[in-house]
């Protein structure tokens, strides 16, 4: 149980284009999902908290107009990186709360984004 | 500033030994504590959660929590080379709210 998937696992895009990453909870309903970014050999950085049916809460320094988050259902949240630039190249990881398991957070496998 | 502190390591242990990973946190009101394992290039995997003082055992893993000392640890018995990874300590610093504060992680190297 508590499986979280992400798609795509790896994406290469050109500078200026937009990329959408999907995060799905496969066997539980997730009213809350999180989006993280991790640069090589660095720690996880929380970007935003995504709540089903409401606007995401962004961490300080994260541009909400650049990183669009939609959590339209209890099993799906999407992160769209708009007008991507090479400095947006990173490992993007989502996680979801399984409320049936005392707020344990389960992570998806991550999406490696490379912007050329 | 609410913080979670871990020694970055690497912590090197021989195969079969006990690996001891430590974590301290700043918010005395913290309620939930988690250990994640992260292999290089992969996402974190939840391996232990602990909510009350004392020890919690799951297979070769034992989590220990001391809220008075604001200290949580993870013991790995009979360490295997496959345990070599970065171990992240995470703390829920607000009861009922879900955001976790992560430490920077301790790299564990288990040599054959």
Short mmCIF file of C-alpha atoms in Angstrom, two decimals:
data_model
loop_
_atom_site.label_atom_id
_atom_site.label_comp_id
_atom_site.label_asym_id
_atom_site.label_seq_id
_atom_site.Cartn_x
_atom_site.Cartn_y
_atom_site.Cartn_z
CA UNK A 1 0.00 0.00 0.00
CA UNK A 2 0.84 3.73 -0.09
CA UNK A 3 2.28 3.79 -3.58
CA UNK A 4 2.91 7.11 -5.29
CA UNK A 5 3.75 7.33 -8.98
CA UNK A 6 5.20 10.14 -11.05
CA UNK A 7 5.22 10.71 -14.76
CA UNK A 8 7.44 11.24 -16.64
CA UNK A 9 10.47 9.84 -14.87
CA UNK A 10 12.81 11.81 -17.07
CA UNK A 11 12.25 14.72 -19.43
CA UNK A 12 14.47 16.90 -21.57
CA UNK A 13 13.03 20.13 -22.89
CA UNK A 14 14.24 23.26 -24.59
CA UNK A 15 14.60 26.55 -22.82
CA UNK A 16 11.38 28.55 -22.90
CA UNK A 17 9.02 25.60 -23.09
CA UNK A 18 6.72 24.28 -20.35
CA UNK A 19 6.78 20.85 -18.77
CA UNK A 20 4.01 19.14 -16.81
CA UNK A 21 4.77 16.51 -14.17
CA UNK A 22 2.05 14.27 -12.78
CA UNK A 23 1.93 12.79 -9.29
CA UNK A 24 -0.61 10.09 -8.47
CA UNK A 25 -1.44 8.22 -5.29
CA UNK A 26 -2.28 4.74 -6.56
CA UNK A 27 -3.89 2.99 -3.62
CA UNK A 28 -5.02 5.74 -1.29
CA UNK A 29 -6.63 9.14 -1.35
CA UNK A 30 -4.32 12.05 -0.73
CA UNK A 31 -5.90 15.32 0.30
CA UNK A 32 -2.41 16.76 0.67
CA UNK A 33 0.55 16.34 -1.64
CA UNK A 34 3.92 18.02 -1.59
CA UNK A 35 6.37 19.03 -4.28
CA UNK A 36 10.09 19.01 -3.60
CA UNK A 37 13.16 19.85 -5.64
CA UNK A 38 16.58 18.37 -5.08
CA UNK A 39 19.81 19.49 -6.71
CA UNK A 40 22.74 17.04 -6.94
CA UNK A 41 24.22 16.20 -3.56
CA UNK A 42 21.91 18.69 -1.86
CA UNK A 43 19.05 18.20 0.54
CA UNK A 44 15.37 18.14 -0.32
CA UNK A 45 13.79 21.55 -0.72
CA UNK A 46 10.03 21.84 -0.21
CA UNK A 47 8.56 23.93 -2.99
CA UNK A 48 4.85 23.84 -2.21
CA UNK A 49 2.02 22.09 -0.46
CA UNK A 50 -0.83 21.02 -2.68
CA UNK A 51 -4.29 20.63 -1.19
CA UNK A 52 -7.13 19.01 -3.10
CA UNK A 53 -9.62 21.55 -4.30
CA UNK A 54 -7.74 24.63 -3.16
CA UNK A 55 -4.76 26.74 -4.12
CA UNK A 56 -1.30 25.47 -3.36
CA UNK A 57 0.79 27.01 -0.61
CA UNK A 58 4.23 27.96 -1.87
CA UNK A 59 7.40 28.17 0.19
CA UNK A 60 9.25 31.44 0.40
CA UNK A 61 11.28 32.11 -2.72
CA UNK A 62 9.30 29.78 -4.98
CA UNK A 63 7.58 31.60 -7.82
CA UNK A 64 3.96 30.51 -7.99
CA UNK A 65 3.56 31.79 -11.55
CA UNK A 66 6.51 29.75 -12.71
CA UNK A 67 5.66 26.53 -10.88
CA UNK A 68 1.95 25.97 -11.40
CA UNK A 69 0.38 23.37 -9.17
CA UNK A 70 -3.04 21.81 -9.63
CA UNK A 71 -4.58 19.25 -7.29
CA UNK A 72 -7.89 18.56 -8.97
CA UNK A 73 -8.63 15.17 -7.46
CA UNK A 74 -7.82 13.12 -4.39
CA UNK A 75 -5.31 11.06 -6.35
CA UNK A 76 -3.65 13.50 -8.74
CA UNK A 77 -1.52 16.60 -8.43
CA UNK A 78 0.37 18.21 -11.28
CA UNK A 79 3.36 20.55 -11.35
CA UNK A 80 3.92 22.61 -14.48
CA UNK A 81 7.27 24.30 -14.90
CA UNK A 82 6.53 27.23 -17.19
CA UNK A 83 9.06 28.90 -19.45
CA UNK A 84 11.75 26.54 -18.25
CA UNK A 85 15.38 27.64 -18.11
CA UNK A 86 18.57 25.63 -17.61
CA UNK A 87 18.66 26.61 -13.93
CA UNK A 88 15.33 24.79 -13.47
CA UNK A 89 17.09 21.52 -14.28
CA UNK A 90 16.69 19.42 -11.16
CA UNK A 91 15.15 16.32 -9.62
CA UNK A 92 11.48 17.02 -8.82
CA UNK A 93 9.84 14.72 -6.31
CA UNK A 94 6.29 14.62 -5.07
CA UNK A 95 4.99 13.07 -1.90
CA UNK A 96 1.54 12.32 -0.56
CA UNK A 97 0.04 11.98 2.86
CA UNK A 98 -1.75 8.76 3.63
CA UNK A 99 -4.12 9.87 6.35
CA UNK A 100 -4.79 6.28 7.21
CA UNK A 101 -1.17 5.94 8.32
CA UNK A 102 -0.75 8.70 10.88
CA UNK A 103 0.39 11.35 8.42
CA UNK A 104 3.26 9.36 6.98
CA UNK A 105 4.54 10.90 3.75
CA UNK A 106 5.25 8.62 0.82
CA UNK A 107 7.39 9.80 -2.05
CA UNK A 108 7.03 9.26 -5.74
CA UNK A 109 10.05 8.04 -7.72
CA UNK A 110 10.89 11.53 -8.93
CA UNK A 111 11.20 13.28 -12.28
CA UNK A 112 14.56 14.34 -13.59
CA UNK A 113 14.18 17.51 -15.63
CA UNK A 114 16.91 18.72 -17.95
CA UNK A 115 16.43 22.04 -19.71
CA UNK A 116 18.74 22.62 -22.66
CA UNK B 1 14.20 28.84 12.87
CA UNK B 2 12.97 25.28 13.23
CA UNK B 3 15.78 22.89 12.41
CA UNK B 4 16.66 19.25 12.14
CA UNK B 5 20.35 18.48 12.48
CA UNK B 6 22.24 15.43 11.28
CA UNK B 7 25.91 14.65 10.90
CA UNK B 8 26.55 14.54 7.16
CA UNK B 9 29.05 11.69 7.45
CA UNK B 10 30.01 9.55 5.77
CA UNK B 11 29.55 7.01 8.51
CA UNK B 12 31.57 3.95 7.59
CA UNK B 13 30.84 0.57 9.17
CA UNK B 14 31.89 -2.96 8.24
CA UNK B 15 29.35 -5.48 7.08
CA UNK B 16 27.56 -7.09 10.00
CA UNK B 17 28.13 -4.20 12.40
CA UNK B 18 25.55 -1.92 13.97
CA UNK B 19 25.17 1.48 12.33
CA UNK B 20 23.94 4.28 14.57
CA UNK B 21 22.48 7.38 12.97
CA UNK B 22 21.57 10.40 15.05
CA UNK B 23 19.31 13.41 14.69
CA UNK B 24 18.42 16.38 16.87
CA UNK B 25 15.56 18.80 16.38
CA UNK B 26 14.87 22.27 17.65
CA UNK B 27 11.09 22.37 18.17
CA UNK B 28 10.19 20.85 21.54
CA UNK B 29 6.55 20.59 20.46
CA UNK B 30 7.33 18.16 17.62
CA UNK B 31 5.07 15.14 17.52
CA UNK B 32 6.04 12.83 14.69
CA UNK B 33 9.44 11.56 13.59
CA UNK B 34 10.45 9.69 10.48
CA UNK B 35 13.51 8.08 8.96
CA UNK B 36 13.86 7.90 5.21
CA UNK B 37 16.49 6.12 3.15
CA UNK B 38 17.61 7.68 -0.12
CA UNK B 39 19.82 5.89 -2.60
CA UNK B 40 21.84 8.04 -4.97
CA UNK B 41 19.65 9.32 -7.80
CA UNK B 42 16.47 7.96 -6.24
CA UNK B 43 13.67 9.43 -4.16
CA UNK B 44 13.38 8.94 -0.38
CA UNK B 45 11.81 5.76 0.97
CA UNK B 46 10.09 5.72 4.36
CA UNK B 47 11.64 3.10 6.61
CA UNK B 48 10.56 4.02 10.13
CA UNK B 49 8.16 6.28 11.95
CA UNK B 50 8.05 6.91 15.69
CA UNK B 51 5.69 9.02 17.77
CA UNK B 52 6.35 8.26 21.45
CA UNK B 53 9.41 8.06 23.66
CA UNK B 54 11.32 4.83 23.65
CA UNK B 55 12.31 2.28 21.08
CA UNK B 56 10.46 0.96 18.05
CA UNK B 57 11.81 -2.07 16.24
CA UNK B 58 11.10 -3.24 12.71
CA UNK B 59 13.32 -6.03 11.45
CA UNK B 60 16.92 -4.87 11.50
CA UNK B 61 15.90 -1.28 12.19
CA UNK B 62 15.30 0.30 15.60
CA UNK B 63 14.20 3.89 16.02
CA UNK B 64 14.78 5.56 19.36
CA UNK B 65 13.08 8.75 20.51
CA UNK B 66 13.88 10.95 23.49
CA UNK B 67 11.65 14.02 23.45
CA UNK B 68 13.22 15.49 26.59
CA UNK B 69 16.59 15.57 24.85
CA UNK B 70 15.04 16.35 21.45
CA UNK B 71 16.88 13.45 19.98
CA UNK B 72 15.93 10.65 17.63
CA UNK B 73 18.18 7.90 16.36
CA UNK B 74 18.13 4.96 13.99
CA UNK B 75 20.04 1.76 14.62
CA UNK B 76 20.67 -0.68 11.80
CA UNK B 77 21.72 -4.12 12.99
CA UNK B 78 23.72 -6.55 10.86
CA UNK B 79 24.49 -3.80 8.35
CA UNK B 80 24.67 -4.89 4.72
CA UNK B 81 26.37 -3.21 1.76
CA UNK B 82 22.86 -2.66 0.37
CA UNK B 83 22.19 -0.39 3.35
CA UNK B 84 24.71 2.09 1.94
CA UNK B 85 22.62 5.20 1.30
CA UNK B 86 21.81 8.59 2.72
CA UNK B 87 19.46 8.49 5.71
CA UNK B 88 17.17 11.45 6.20
CA UNK B 89 15.62 12.37 9.51
CA UNK B 90 12.29 14.17 9.18
CA UNK B 91 10.20 15.84 11.86
CA UNK B 92 6.61 17.02 11.86
CA UNK B 93 6.88 20.14 13.95
CA UNK B 94 3.19 20.93 14.04
CA UNK B 95 0.73 18.49 15.48
CA UNK B 96 -1.95 17.68 12.92
CA UNK B 97 -0.24 19.56 10.09
CA UNK B 98 1.63 17.61 7.56
CA UNK B 99 4.75 19.50 6.56
CA UNK B 100 7.97 17.73 7.40
CA UNK B 101 11.25 19.41 8.16
CA UNK B 102 14.13 17.32 6.84
CA UNK B 103 17.68 17.10 8.01
CA UNK B 104 20.42 17.21 5.40
CA UNK B 105 20.98 13.48 5.77
CA UNK B 106 23.78 11.19 6.89
CA UNK B 107 25.58 9.11 4.30
CA UNK B 108 26.14 5.53 5.45
CA UNK B 109 28.78 3.35 3.81
CA UNK B 110 28.81 -0.35 4.65
CA UNK B 111 31.94 -2.11 3.47
CA UNK B 112 31.96 -5.83 2.62
#
